[in-house]
PDB file of C-alpha atoms in Angstrom:
ATOM      1  CA  UNK A   1      93.017 150.038  95.889  1.00 34.00           C
ATOM      2  CA  UNK A   2      94.991 153.210  95.409  1.00 33.00           C
ATOM      3  CA  UNK A   3      95.203 156.685  96.860  1.00 32.00           C
ATOM      4  CA  UNK A   4      94.896 158.138 100.318  1.00 30.00           C
ATOM      5  CA  UNK A   5      91.125 157.696 100.496  1.00 30.00           C
ATOM      6  CA  UNK A   6      91.232 153.965  99.823  1.00 30.00           C
ATOM      7  CA  UNK A   7      91.460 153.232 103.551  1.00 31.00           C
ATOM      8  CA  UNK A   8      87.867 154.397 103.965  1.00 30.00           C
ATOM      9  CA  UNK A   9      86.367 152.243 101.237  1.00 29.00           C
ATOM     10  CA  UNK A  10      83.716 149.849 102.479  1.00 32.00           C
ATOM     11  CA  UNK A  11      83.285 146.146 101.812  1.00 34.00           C
ATOM     12  CA  UNK A  12      79.862 144.835 102.788  1.00 37.00           C
ATOM     13  CA  UNK A  13      78.202 141.436 102.836  1.00 36.00           C
ATOM     14  CA  UNK A  14      74.509 140.678 102.688  1.00 36.00           C
ATOM     15  CA  UNK A  15      72.548 142.334 105.487  1.00 40.00           C
ATOM     16  CA  UNK A  16      72.178 139.525 108.023  1.00 47.00           C
ATOM     17  CA  UNK A  17      71.562 139.570 111.752  1.00 88.00           C
ATOM     18  CA  UNK A  18      74.653 137.460 112.535  1.00 95.00           C
ATOM     19  CA  UNK A  19      78.199 138.098 111.329  1.00 97.00           C
ATOM     20  CA  UNK A  20      80.928 135.502 111.868  1.00 98.00           C
ATOM     21  CA  UNK A  21      84.632 136.313 112.067  1.00 98.00           C
ATOM     22  CA  UNK A  22      87.737 134.151 112.154  1.00 98.00           C
ATOM     23  CA  UNK A  23      90.715 135.606 114.023  1.00 98.00           C
ATOM     24  CA  UNK A  24      94.173 134.132 113.565  1.00 98.00           C
ATOM     25  CA  UNK A  25      97.674 135.515 113.824  1.00 98.00           C
ATOM     26  CA  UNK A  26     101.407 134.951 113.444  1.00 98.00           C
ATOM     27  CA  UNK A  27     101.518 132.252 110.742  1.00 98.00           C
ATOM     28  CA  UNK A  28     105.291 132.759 110.343  1.00 97.00           C
ATOM     29  CA  UNK A  29     105.316 131.051 106.961  1.00 97.00           C
ATOM     30  CA  UNK A  30     108.451 128.985 106.452  1.00 94.00           C
ATOM     31  CA  UNK A  31     110.927 130.593 104.063  1.00 92.00           C
ATOM     32  CA  UNK A  32     113.541 127.831 103.824  1.00 91.00           C
ATOM     33  CA  UNK A  33     112.685 127.069 100.195  1.00 87.00           C
ATOM     34  CA  UNK A  34     112.774 130.682  99.040  1.00 89.00           C
ATOM     35  CA  UNK A  35     115.779 132.180  97.262  1.00 87.00           C
ATOM     36  CA  UNK A  36     117.069 135.014  99.450  1.00 88.00           C
ATOM     37  CA  UNK A  37     118.790 137.918  97.678  1.00 86.00           C
ATOM     38  CA  UNK A  38     122.532 138.308  98.180  1.00 79.00           C
ATOM     39  CA  UNK A  39     123.139 140.619 101.110  1.00 83.00           C
ATOM     40  CA  UNK A  40     119.541 140.388 102.373  1.00 85.00           C
ATOM     41  CA  UNK A  41     120.734 139.343 105.825  1.00 87.00           C
ATOM     42  CA  UNK A  42     123.422 141.995 106.267  1.00 85.00           C
ATOM     43  CA  UNK A  43     121.312 143.874 108.817  1.00 89.00           C
ATOM     44  CA  UNK A  44     119.003 143.125 111.745  1.00 92.00           C
ATOM     45  CA  UNK A  45     117.509 140.237 109.762  1.00 92.00           C
ATOM     46  CA  UNK A  46     120.552 138.112 110.483  1.00 91.00           C
ATOM     47  CA  UNK A  47     119.470 137.721 114.113  1.00 89.00           C
ATOM     48  CA  UNK A  48     115.968 136.614 113.124  1.00 90.00           C
ATOM     49  CA  UNK A  49     117.421 134.190 110.601  1.00 89.00           C
ATOM     50  CA  UNK A  50     119.749 132.770 113.242  1.00 92.00           C
ATOM     51  CA  UNK A  51     116.779 132.344 115.615  1.00 90.00           C
ATOM     52  CA  UNK A  52     114.768 130.700 112.833  1.00 88.00           C
ATOM     53  CA  UNK A  53     117.486 128.227 111.878  1.00 91.00           C
ATOM     54  CA  UNK A  54     118.397 127.378 115.464  1.00 92.00           C
ATOM     55  CA  UNK A  55     114.937 127.081 117.052  1.00 91.00           C
ATOM     56  CA  UNK A  56     111.875 128.695 115.566  1.00 91.00           C
ATOM     57  CA  UNK A  57     111.600 126.579 112.406  1.00 93.00           C
ATOM     58  CA  UNK A  58     110.958 123.575 114.652  1.00 92.00           C
ATOM     59  CA  UNK A  59     108.160 125.427 116.471  1.00 93.00           C
ATOM     60  CA  UNK A  60     106.337 127.007 113.515  1.00 95.00           C
ATOM     61  CA  UNK A  61     105.111 124.063 111.460  1.00 95.00           C
ATOM     62  CA  UNK A  62     103.461 124.558 108.074  1.00 94.00           C
ATOM     63  CA  UNK A  63     101.485 121.323 108.489  1.00 94.00           C
ATOM     64  CA  UNK A  64      99.797 122.756 111.587  1.00 96.00           C
ATOM     65  CA  UNK A  65      99.123 126.035 109.813  1.00 97.00           C
ATOM     66  CA  UNK A  66      97.469 124.192 106.944  1.00 96.00           C
ATOM     67  CA  UNK A  67      95.171 122.434 109.415  1.00 96.00           C
ATOM     68  CA  UNK A  68      94.232 125.788 110.929  1.00 97.00           C
ATOM     69  CA  UNK A  69      93.556 127.239 107.480  1.00 97.00           C
ATOM     70  CA  UNK A  70      91.428 124.234 106.522  1.00 97.00           C
ATOM     71  CA  UNK A  71      89.429 124.533 109.738  1.00 97.00           C
ATOM     72  CA  UNK A  72      88.840 128.222 109.057  1.00 98.00           C
ATOM     73  CA  UNK A  73      87.672 127.475 105.509  1.00 98.00           C
ATOM     74  CA  UNK A  74      85.324 124.762 106.763  1.00 97.00           C
ATOM     75  CA  UNK A  75      83.758 127.266 109.167  1.00 97.00           C
ATOM     76  CA  UNK A  76      83.024 129.609 106.226  1.00 97.00           C
ATOM     77  CA  UNK A  77      83.263 132.867 108.218  1.00 98.00           C
ATOM     78  CA  UNK A  78      81.926 136.118 106.802  1.00 97.00           C
ATOM     79  CA  UNK A  79      85.419 137.619 107.208  1.00 98.00           C
ATOM     80  CA  UNK A  80      88.897 136.707 108.440  1.00 98.00           C
ATOM     81  CA  UNK A  81      90.991 138.992 110.657  1.00 98.00           C
ATOM     82  CA  UNK A  82      94.719 138.172 110.508  1.00 98.00           C
ATOM     83  CA  UNK A  83      96.786 140.183 112.986  1.00 98.00           C
ATOM     84  CA  UNK A  84     100.271 140.075 111.506  1.00 96.00           C
ATOM     85  CA  UNK A  85     103.591 138.253 111.246  1.00 97.00           C
ATOM     86  CA  UNK A  86     102.935 136.331 108.071  1.00 98.00           C
ATOM     87  CA  UNK A  87     106.692 136.370 107.428  1.00 98.00           C
ATOM     88  CA  UNK A  88     109.880 135.903 109.437  1.00 96.00           C
ATOM     89  CA  UNK A  89     112.283 138.407 107.871  1.00 96.00           C
ATOM     90  CA  UNK A  90     109.984 140.801 106.007  1.00 96.00           C
ATOM     91  CA  UNK A  91     111.793 140.193 102.725  1.00 96.00           C
ATOM     92  CA  UNK A  92     109.975 141.091  99.485  1.00 96.00           C
ATOM     93  CA  UNK A  93     110.192 137.457  98.368  1.00 97.00           C
ATOM     94  CA  UNK A  94     108.531 136.386 101.632  1.00 97.00           C
ATOM     95  CA  UNK A  95     105.793 139.002 101.222  1.00 97.00           C
ATOM     96  CA  UNK A  96     105.135 137.715  97.709  1.00 97.00           C
ATOM     97  CA  UNK A  97     104.982 134.171  99.071  1.00 97.00           C
ATOM     98  CA  UNK A  98     102.565 135.311 101.807  1.00 98.00           C
ATOM     99  CA  UNK A  99     100.306 136.995  99.233  1.00 98.00           C
ATOM    100  CA  UNK A 100     100.129 133.723  97.313  1.00 98.00           C
ATOM    101  CA  UNK A 101      99.357 131.877 100.552  1.00 98.00           C
ATOM    102  CA  UNK A 102      96.522 134.305 101.357  1.00 98.00           C
ATOM    103  CA  UNK A 103      94.984 133.865  97.903  1.00 98.00           C
ATOM    104  CA  UNK A 104      95.145 130.079  98.132  1.00 97.00           C
ATOM    105  CA  UNK A 105      94.253 129.440 101.757  1.00 97.00           C
ATOM    106  CA  UNK A 106      92.155 132.232 103.229  1.00 98.00           C
ATOM    107  CA  UNK A 107      88.450 132.808 102.487  1.00 96.00           C
ATOM    108  CA  UNK A 108      87.329 136.148 101.111  1.00 96.00           C
ATOM    109  CA  UNK A 109      87.226 138.714 102.496  1.00 97.00           C
ATOM    110  CA  UNK A 110      90.377 138.499 104.632  1.00 98.00           C
ATOM    111  CA  UNK A 111      91.808 141.591 106.330  1.00 98.00           C
ATOM    112  CA  UNK A 112      95.415 141.899 107.510  1.00 98.00           C
ATOM    113  CA  UNK A 113      97.576 144.181 109.639  1.00 98.00           C
ATOM    114  CA  UNK A 114     101.385 143.885 109.544  1.00 98.00           C
ATOM    115  CA  UNK A 115     103.456 142.438 112.372  1.00 98.00           C
ATOM    116  CA  UNK A 116     106.948 143.347 113.549  1.00 98.00           C
ATOM    117  CA  UNK A 117     108.522 140.499 111.536  1.00 97.00           C
ATOM    118  CA  UNK A 118     106.807 141.807 108.397  1.00 97.00           C
ATOM    119  CA  UNK A 119     108.510 145.196 108.862  1.00 97.00           C
ATOM    120  CA  UNK A 120     111.740 144.030 110.479  1.00 94.00           C
ATOM    121  CA  UNK A 121     113.900 146.613 108.699  1.00 94.00           C
ATOM    122  CA  UNK A 122     113.184 149.616 106.505  1.00 93.00           C
ATOM    123  CA  UNK A 123     112.042 148.336 103.119  1.00 93.00           C
ATOM    124  CA  UNK A 124     110.201 149.689 100.087  1.00 94.00           C
ATOM    125  CA  UNK A 125     106.487 149.496 100.927  1.00 96.00           C
ATOM    126  CA  UNK A 126     105.332 148.463  97.396  1.00 96.00           C
ATOM    127  CA  UNK A 127     108.005 145.757  97.256  1.00 95.00           C
ATOM    128  CA  UNK A 128     107.283 144.337 100.720  1.00 96.00           C
ATOM    129  CA  UNK A 129     104.027 144.479 102.728  1.00 97.00           C
ATOM    130  CA  UNK A 130     102.494 146.720 100.066  1.00 97.00           C
ATOM    131  CA  UNK A 131     101.985 143.484  98.125  1.00 97.00           C
ATOM    132  CA  UNK A 132      99.140 142.827 100.587  1.00 98.00           C
ATOM    133  CA  UNK A 133      97.099 145.863  99.505  1.00 97.00           C
ATOM    134  CA  UNK A 134      94.236 143.569  98.488  1.00 97.00           C
ATOM    135  CA  UNK A 135      93.864 142.603 102.153  1.00 98.00           C
ATOM    136  CA  UNK A 136      94.697 145.842 103.995  1.00 98.00           C
ATOM    137  CA  UNK A 137      95.471 149.530 103.493  1.00 96.00           C
ATOM    138  CA  UNK A 138      97.263 150.449 100.282  1.00 94.00           C
ATOM    139  CA  UNK A 139      99.803 152.822 101.870  1.00 95.00           C
ATOM    140  CA  UNK A 140     101.279 153.498 105.331  1.00 95.00           C
ATOM    141  CA  UNK A 141      99.271 156.711 105.764  1.00 95.00           C
ATOM    142  CA  UNK A 142      96.027 154.819 105.055  1.00 97.00           C
ATOM    143  CA  UNK A 143      96.115 153.187 108.493  1.00 98.00           C
ATOM    144  CA  UNK A 144      93.879 152.750 110.349  1.00 98.00           C
ATOM    145  CA  UNK A 145      91.593 151.384 107.654  1.00 98.00           C
ATOM    146  CA  UNK A 146      87.985 150.304 108.163  1.00 98.00           C
ATOM    147  CA  UNK A 147      85.981 147.592 106.423  1.00 98.00           C
ATOM    148  CA  UNK A 148      82.311 146.865 107.096  1.00 97.00           C
ATOM    149  CA  UNK A 149      81.042 143.283 107.098  1.00 97.00           C
ATOM    150  CA  UNK A 150      77.405 143.026 108.086  1.00 94.00           C
ATOM    151  CA  UNK A 151      76.988 144.925 111.350  1.00 94.00           C
ATOM    152  CA  UNK A 152      80.724 144.685 112.154  1.00 97.00           C
ATOM    153  CA  UNK A 153      83.297 147.399 111.463  1.00 98.00           C
ATOM    154  CA  UNK A 154      86.798 145.877 111.267  1.00 98.00           C
ATOM    155  CA  UNK A 155      89.425 148.543 111.939  1.00 98.00           C
ATOM    156  CA  UNK A 156      93.055 147.747 111.103  1.00 98.00           C
ATOM    157  CA  UNK A 157      95.797 149.533 113.065  1.00 98.00           C
ATOM    158  CA  UNK A 158      99.486 149.281 112.123  1.00 98.00           C
ATOM    159  CA  UNK A 159     101.742 148.905 115.168  1.00 98.00           C
ATOM    160  CA  UNK A 160     104.703 147.534 113.175  1.00 97.00           C
ATOM    161  CA  UNK A 161     107.755 149.764 112.816  1.00 95.00           C
ATOM    162  CA  UNK A 162     111.397 149.004 111.982  1.00 94.00           C
ATOM    163  CA  UNK A 163     113.093 148.936 115.375  1.00 94.00           C
ATOM    164  CA  UNK A 164     116.714 148.746 116.594  1.00 94.00           C
ATOM    165  CA  UNK A 165     118.537 145.451 116.975  1.00 93.00           C
ATOM    166  CA  UNK A 166     117.297 143.102 119.719  1.00 91.00           C
ATOM    167  CA  UNK A 167     113.949 144.913 119.784  1.00 93.00           C
ATOM    168  CA  UNK A 168     110.545 143.670 118.593  1.00 94.00           C
ATOM    169  CA  UNK A 169     108.531 146.553 119.981  1.00 97.00           C
ATOM    170  CA  UNK A 170     105.806 148.472 118.199  1.00 97.00           C
ATOM    171  CA  UNK A 171     104.303 151.933 118.050  1.00 98.00           C
ATOM    172  CA  UNK A 172     101.118 153.431 116.554  1.00 98.00           C
ATOM    173  CA  UNK A 173     102.058 157.131 116.706  1.00 97.00           C
ATOM    174  CA  UNK A 174      99.975 160.199 117.476  1.00 97.00           C
ATOM    175  CA  UNK A 175      98.675 160.760 113.924  1.00 97.00           C
ATOM    176  CA  UNK A 176      97.356 157.215 113.612  1.00 98.00           C
ATOM    177  CA  UNK A 177      95.861 157.417 117.098  1.00 98.00           C
ATOM    178  CA  UNK A 178      93.955 160.566 116.105  1.00 98.00           C
ATOM    179  CA  UNK A 179      92.597 158.861 112.989  1.00 98.00           C
ATOM    180  CA  UNK A 180      91.647 155.815 115.038  1.00 98.00           C
ATOM    181  CA  UNK A 181      89.650 157.990 117.426  1.00 98.00           C
ATOM    182  CA  UNK A 182      87.803 159.582 114.496  1.00 98.00           C
ATOM    183  CA  UNK A 183      86.980 156.187 112.972  1.00 98.00           C
ATOM    184  CA  UNK A 184      85.776 154.780 116.293  1.00 98.00           C
ATOM    185  CA  UNK A 185      83.534 157.783 116.894  1.00 97.00           C
ATOM    186  CA  UNK A 186      82.183 157.621 113.329  1.00 97.00           C
ATOM    187  CA  UNK A 187      81.473 153.882 113.325  1.00 97.00           C
ATOM    188  CA  UNK A 188      80.108 154.067 116.856  1.00 95.00           C
ATOM    189  CA  UNK A 189      77.590 156.736 115.851  1.00 94.00           C
ATOM    190  CA  UNK A 190      76.610 154.502 112.911  1.00 93.00           C
ATOM    191  CA  UNK A 191      75.781 151.700 115.337  1.00 93.00           C
ATOM    192  CA  UNK A 192      78.490 149.253 114.236  1.00 95.00           C
ATOM    193  CA  UNK A 193      80.081 146.541 116.366  1.00 97.00           C
ATOM    194  CA  UNK A 194      83.640 147.899 116.315  1.00 98.00           C
ATOM    195  CA  UNK A 195      86.510 145.390 116.202  1.00 98.00           C
ATOM    196  CA  UNK A 196      90.030 146.821 116.318  1.00 98.00           C
ATOM    197  CA  UNK A 197      92.847 144.714 114.844  1.00 98.00           C
ATOM    198  CA  UNK A 198      96.423 145.362 116.020  1.00 98.00           C
ATOM    199  CA  UNK A 199      99.529 143.171 116.121  1.00 98.00           C
ATOM    200  CA  UNK A 200     101.105 144.137 119.452  1.00 98.00           C
ATOM    201  CA  UNK A 201      99.149 143.520 122.675  1.00 98.00           C
ATOM    202  CA  UNK A 202      97.760 146.852 123.922  1.00 97.00           C
ATOM    203  CA  UNK A 203      97.661 145.454 127.490  1.00 96.00           C
ATOM    204  CA  UNK A 204     100.795 146.018 129.564  1.00 91.00           C
ATOM    205  CA  UNK A 205     102.713 143.077 131.001  1.00 91.00           C
ATOM    206  CA  UNK A 206     101.828 140.468 128.381  1.00 92.00           C
ATOM    207  CA  UNK A 207     105.286 140.666 126.749  1.00 95.00           C
ATOM    208  CA  UNK A 208     108.644 142.149 127.870  1.00 94.00           C
ATOM    209  CA  UNK A 209     109.191 145.841 127.153  1.00 95.00           C
ATOM    210  CA  UNK A 210     111.551 145.078 124.262  1.00 95.00           C
ATOM    211  CA  UNK A 211     108.574 143.406 122.539  1.00 96.00           C
ATOM    212  CA  UNK A 212     105.830 145.715 123.792  1.00 97.00           C
ATOM    213  CA  UNK A 213     103.640 148.405 122.266  1.00 98.00           C
ATOM    214  CA  UNK A 214     105.699 151.391 123.395  1.00 97.00           C
ATOM    215  CA  UNK A 215     102.831 153.869 123.205  1.00 97.00           C
ATOM    216  CA  UNK A 216     100.189 151.511 124.591  1.00 97.00           C
ATOM    217  CA  UNK A 217      99.007 154.369 126.787  1.00 97.00           C
ATOM    218  CA  UNK A 218      98.097 156.317 123.661  1.00 97.00           C
ATOM    219  CA  UNK A 219      96.091 153.382 122.310  1.00 98.00           C
ATOM    220  CA  UNK A 220      94.349 152.862 125.657  1.00 98.00           C
ATOM    221  CA  UNK A 221      93.488 156.547 125.829  1.00 98.00           C
ATOM    222  CA  UNK A 222      91.744 156.355 122.445  1.00 98.00           C
ATOM    223  CA  UNK A 223      89.769 153.267 123.493  1.00 98.00           C
ATOM    224  CA  UNK A 224      88.915 154.905 126.796  1.00 97.00           C
ATOM    225  CA  UNK A 225      87.510 157.998 125.056  1.00 97.00           C
ATOM    226  CA  UNK A 226      85.969 156.588 121.875  1.00 97.00           C
ATOM    227  CA  UNK A 227      85.175 153.020 122.875  1.00 96.00           C
ATOM    228  CA  UNK A 228      85.197 149.761 120.910  1.00 97.00           C
ATOM    229  CA  UNK A 229      83.409 146.465 121.250  1.00 97.00           C
ATOM    230  CA  UNK A 230      86.463 144.213 120.844  1.00 98.00           C
ATOM    231  CA  UNK A 231      90.225 144.355 120.267  1.00 98.00           C
ATOM    232  CA  UNK A 232      92.090 141.511 118.514  1.00 98.00           C
ATOM    233  CA  UNK A 233      95.877 141.044 118.629  1.00 98.00           C
ATOM    234  CA  UNK A 234      98.677 138.529 118.178  1.00 98.00           C
ATOM    235  CA  UNK A 235     102.460 138.865 118.734  1.00 98.00           C
ATOM    236  CA  UNK A 236     102.656 137.200 122.171  1.00 97.00           C
ATOM    237  CA  UNK A 237     102.054 133.691 120.712  1.00 97.00           C
ATOM    238  CA  UNK A 238      99.604 133.272 123.571  1.00 97.00           C
ATOM    239  CA  UNK A 239      95.836 132.768 123.656  1.00 97.00           C
ATOM    240  CA  UNK A 240      94.498 135.052 126.357  1.00 96.00           C
ATOM    241  CA  UNK A 241      91.580 137.309 127.222  1.00 96.00           C
ATOM    242  CA  UNK A 242      92.003 140.648 128.973  1.00 97.00           C
ATOM    243  CA  UNK A 243      90.235 144.009 129.008  1.00 97.00           C
ATOM    244  CA  UNK A 244      90.791 147.709 128.534  1.00 97.00           C
ATOM    245  CA  UNK A 245      88.701 150.472 130.093  1.00 97.00           C
ATOM    246  CA  UNK A 246      86.084 151.940 127.748  1.00 96.00           C
ATOM    247  CA  UNK A 247      83.942 155.055 128.136  1.00 94.00           C
ATOM    248  CA  UNK A 248      81.252 153.104 130.008  1.00 90.00           C
ATOM    249  CA  UNK A 249      82.244 149.434 130.222  1.00 91.00           C
ATOM    250  CA  UNK A 250      85.397 147.358 129.768  1.00 95.00           C
ATOM    251  CA  UNK A 251      86.414 146.370 126.239  1.00 97.00           C
ATOM    252  CA  UNK A 252      87.374 142.684 125.728  1.00 98.00           C
ATOM    253  CA  UNK A 253      90.887 142.161 124.331  1.00 98.00           C
ATOM    254  CA  UNK A 254      91.499 138.800 122.641  1.00 98.00           C
ATOM    255  CA  UNK A 255      94.983 137.515 121.958  1.00 98.00           C
ATOM    256  CA  UNK A 256      95.540 134.355 119.947  1.00 98.00           C
ATOM    257  CA  UNK A 257      98.493 131.983 119.758  1.00 98.00           C
ATOM    258  CA  UNK A 258     100.531 131.578 116.578  1.00 98.00           C
ATOM    259  CA  UNK A 259      98.545 129.746 113.915  1.00 98.00           C
ATOM    260  CA  UNK A 260     101.549 127.517 113.175  1.00 97.00           C
ATOM    261  CA  UNK A 261     102.846 126.876 116.701  1.00 97.00           C
ATOM    262  CA  UNK A 262     103.738 123.382 117.856  1.00 95.00           C
ATOM    263  CA  UNK A 263     103.434 123.463 121.644  1.00 94.00           C
ATOM    264  CA  UNK A 264     102.316 121.415 124.628  1.00 91.00           C
ATOM    265  CA  UNK A 265     100.728 124.092 126.798  1.00 94.00           C
ATOM    266  CA  UNK A 266      97.141 124.727 125.728  1.00 94.00           C
ATOM    267  CA  UNK A 267      97.454 128.512 125.707  1.00 95.00           C
ATOM    268  CA  UNK A 268     100.495 128.260 123.386  1.00 96.00           C
ATOM    269  CA  UNK A 269      99.092 125.710 120.936  1.00 97.00           C
ATOM    270  CA  UNK A 270      98.054 126.827 117.458  1.00 97.00           C
ATOM    271  CA  UNK A 271      94.530 128.198 117.570  1.00 98.00           C
ATOM    272  CA  UNK A 272      92.026 130.582 116.091  1.00 98.00           C
ATOM    273  CA  UNK A 273      88.967 132.427 117.337  1.00 98.00           C
ATOM    274  CA  UNK A 274      85.539 131.812 115.825  1.00 98.00           C
ATOM    275  CA  UNK A 275      83.515 134.918 116.702  1.00 98.00           C
ATOM    276  CA  UNK A 276      79.754 135.290 116.194  1.00 98.00           C
ATOM    277  CA  UNK A 277      78.281 138.777 116.459  1.00 97.00           C
ATOM    278  CA  UNK A 278      74.490 138.898 116.468  1.00 96.00           C
ATOM    279  CA  UNK A 279      72.524 142.117 116.238  1.00 93.00           C
ATOM    280  CA  UNK A 280      69.632 142.083 118.706  1.00 89.00           C
ATOM    281  CA  UNK A 281      66.855 144.496 119.549  1.00 86.00           C
ATOM    282  CA  UNK A 282      68.945 145.615 122.534  1.00 87.00           C
ATOM    283  CA  UNK A 283      72.335 145.868 120.848  1.00 92.00           C
ATOM    284  CA  UNK A 284      74.730 142.981 120.142  1.00 95.00           C
ATOM    285  CA  UNK A 285      75.484 139.545 121.484  1.00 95.00           C
ATOM    286  CA  UNK A 286      79.017 138.222 120.879  1.00 97.00           C
ATOM    287  CA  UNK A 287      80.006 134.575 121.300  1.00 97.00           C
ATOM    288  CA  UNK A 288      83.635 133.469 121.063  1.00 98.00           C
ATOM    289  CA  UNK A 289      84.882 129.912 120.493  1.00 97.00           C
ATOM    290  CA  UNK A 290      88.606 129.164 120.601  1.00 97.00           C
ATOM    291  CA  UNK A 291      89.537 126.260 118.345  1.00 98.00           C
ATOM    292  CA  UNK A 292      92.847 124.556 119.171  1.00 97.00           C
ATOM    293  CA  UNK A 293      94.826 122.699 116.530  1.00 95.00           C
ATOM    294  CA  UNK A 294      97.466 120.259 117.759  1.00 86.00           C
ATOM    295  CA  UNK A 295     100.064 118.517 115.635  1.00 81.00           C
ATOM    296  CA  UNK A 296      98.557 115.034 115.695  1.00 81.00           C
ATOM    297  CA  UNK A 297      95.261 115.571 117.547  1.00 83.00           C
ATOM    298  CA  UNK A 298      91.704 116.338 116.463  1.00 88.00           C
ATOM    299  CA  UNK A 299      90.742 119.989 116.464  1.00 93.00           C
ATOM    300  CA  UNK A 300      89.301 120.920 119.868  1.00 94.00           C
ATOM    301  CA  UNK A 301      86.781 123.680 120.549  1.00 94.00           C
ATOM    302  CA  UNK A 302      86.939 125.106 124.058  1.00 95.00           C
ATOM    303  CA  UNK A 303      83.664 126.017 125.794  1.00 95.00           C
ATOM    304  CA  UNK A 304      82.438 129.353 124.401  1.00 95.00           C
ATOM    305  CA  UNK A 305      82.167 132.560 126.328  1.00 95.00           C
ATOM    306  CA  UNK A 306      79.975 135.499 125.462  1.00 96.00           C
ATOM    307  CA  UNK A 307      79.069 139.065 126.305  1.00 95.00           C
ATOM    308  CA  UNK A 308      76.395 141.602 125.386  1.00 94.00           C
ATOM    309  CA  UNK A 309      76.583 145.184 124.199  1.00 93.00           C
ATOM    310  CA  UNK A 310      73.424 147.064 125.081  1.00 87.00           C
ATOM    311  CA  UNK A 311      73.049 149.457 122.216  1.00 72.00           C
ATOM    312  CA  UNK A 312      70.535 149.509 119.415  1.00 51.00           C
ATOM    313  CA  UNK A 313      72.397 149.151 116.094  1.00 47.00           C
ATOM    314  CA  UNK A 314      71.488 151.424 113.230  1.00 51.00           C
ATOM    315  CA  UNK A 315      72.020 150.714 109.499  1.00 49.00           C
ATOM    316  CA  UNK A 316      75.524 151.507 108.262  1.00 46.00           C
TER     317      UNK A 316
END
């Protein structure tokens, strides 16, 4: 993909009544075996590296991530939505490693948005997250991008920005918010089930302000005016369901724990969402299963929950 218009290109599957999605986030692929360039840590990255060496490498376990990836592949979803933080330091060598991991482990098509760790400091786009152009927008100005899979429109928003030291916050910006509103209106008129992907939680209070989406009000305003059927996010390393006000009804917001997290509390354990969206004669029916992957336990599927969107879909 290349050029400013690439963000609007469409990927479609066979026209079926049910579309299945897998949502996972925050793999935080281990980078201990990678050769880091001299001087790569002489900036904000040194704090993330210190945190990784001291604590986080014992929490983010590649063996757990591989079990999650295998479970996703076994489910054979129509598309995968991965909401950021594939890396820990955002180094070009890590981004290259993440691209190889995506090719090997994730079904096609997979769609990605960057996380704060992927854009920890200012870096050349082509050398860093630009290596993921096969799975997301080709250039920063191409966000939000939209991809159609069956009756679902997956819309990728970039909330990752290089931030000052001791800050993991995000921002979408006014220009991206305007484009998001246009895309939501356009896909809504086309009758699509609109799923917005973003790294930072757009719901206030889920993370401290230093980790929050600083212009969450701007995002909420767009959703409140244009509507969406679902919002997916990561970042908080917490599986949770919340809502945002829409034009007529509330919009479900699904957060998912880190796909590599070793934890004891259920809401923190590595997990992914299996989402089924079925077009009906009245609109859509969505059913969500959360699948939890422990370190040495069988994969567990929590009881599903569902909701309906009463709108007649039209061909895209």
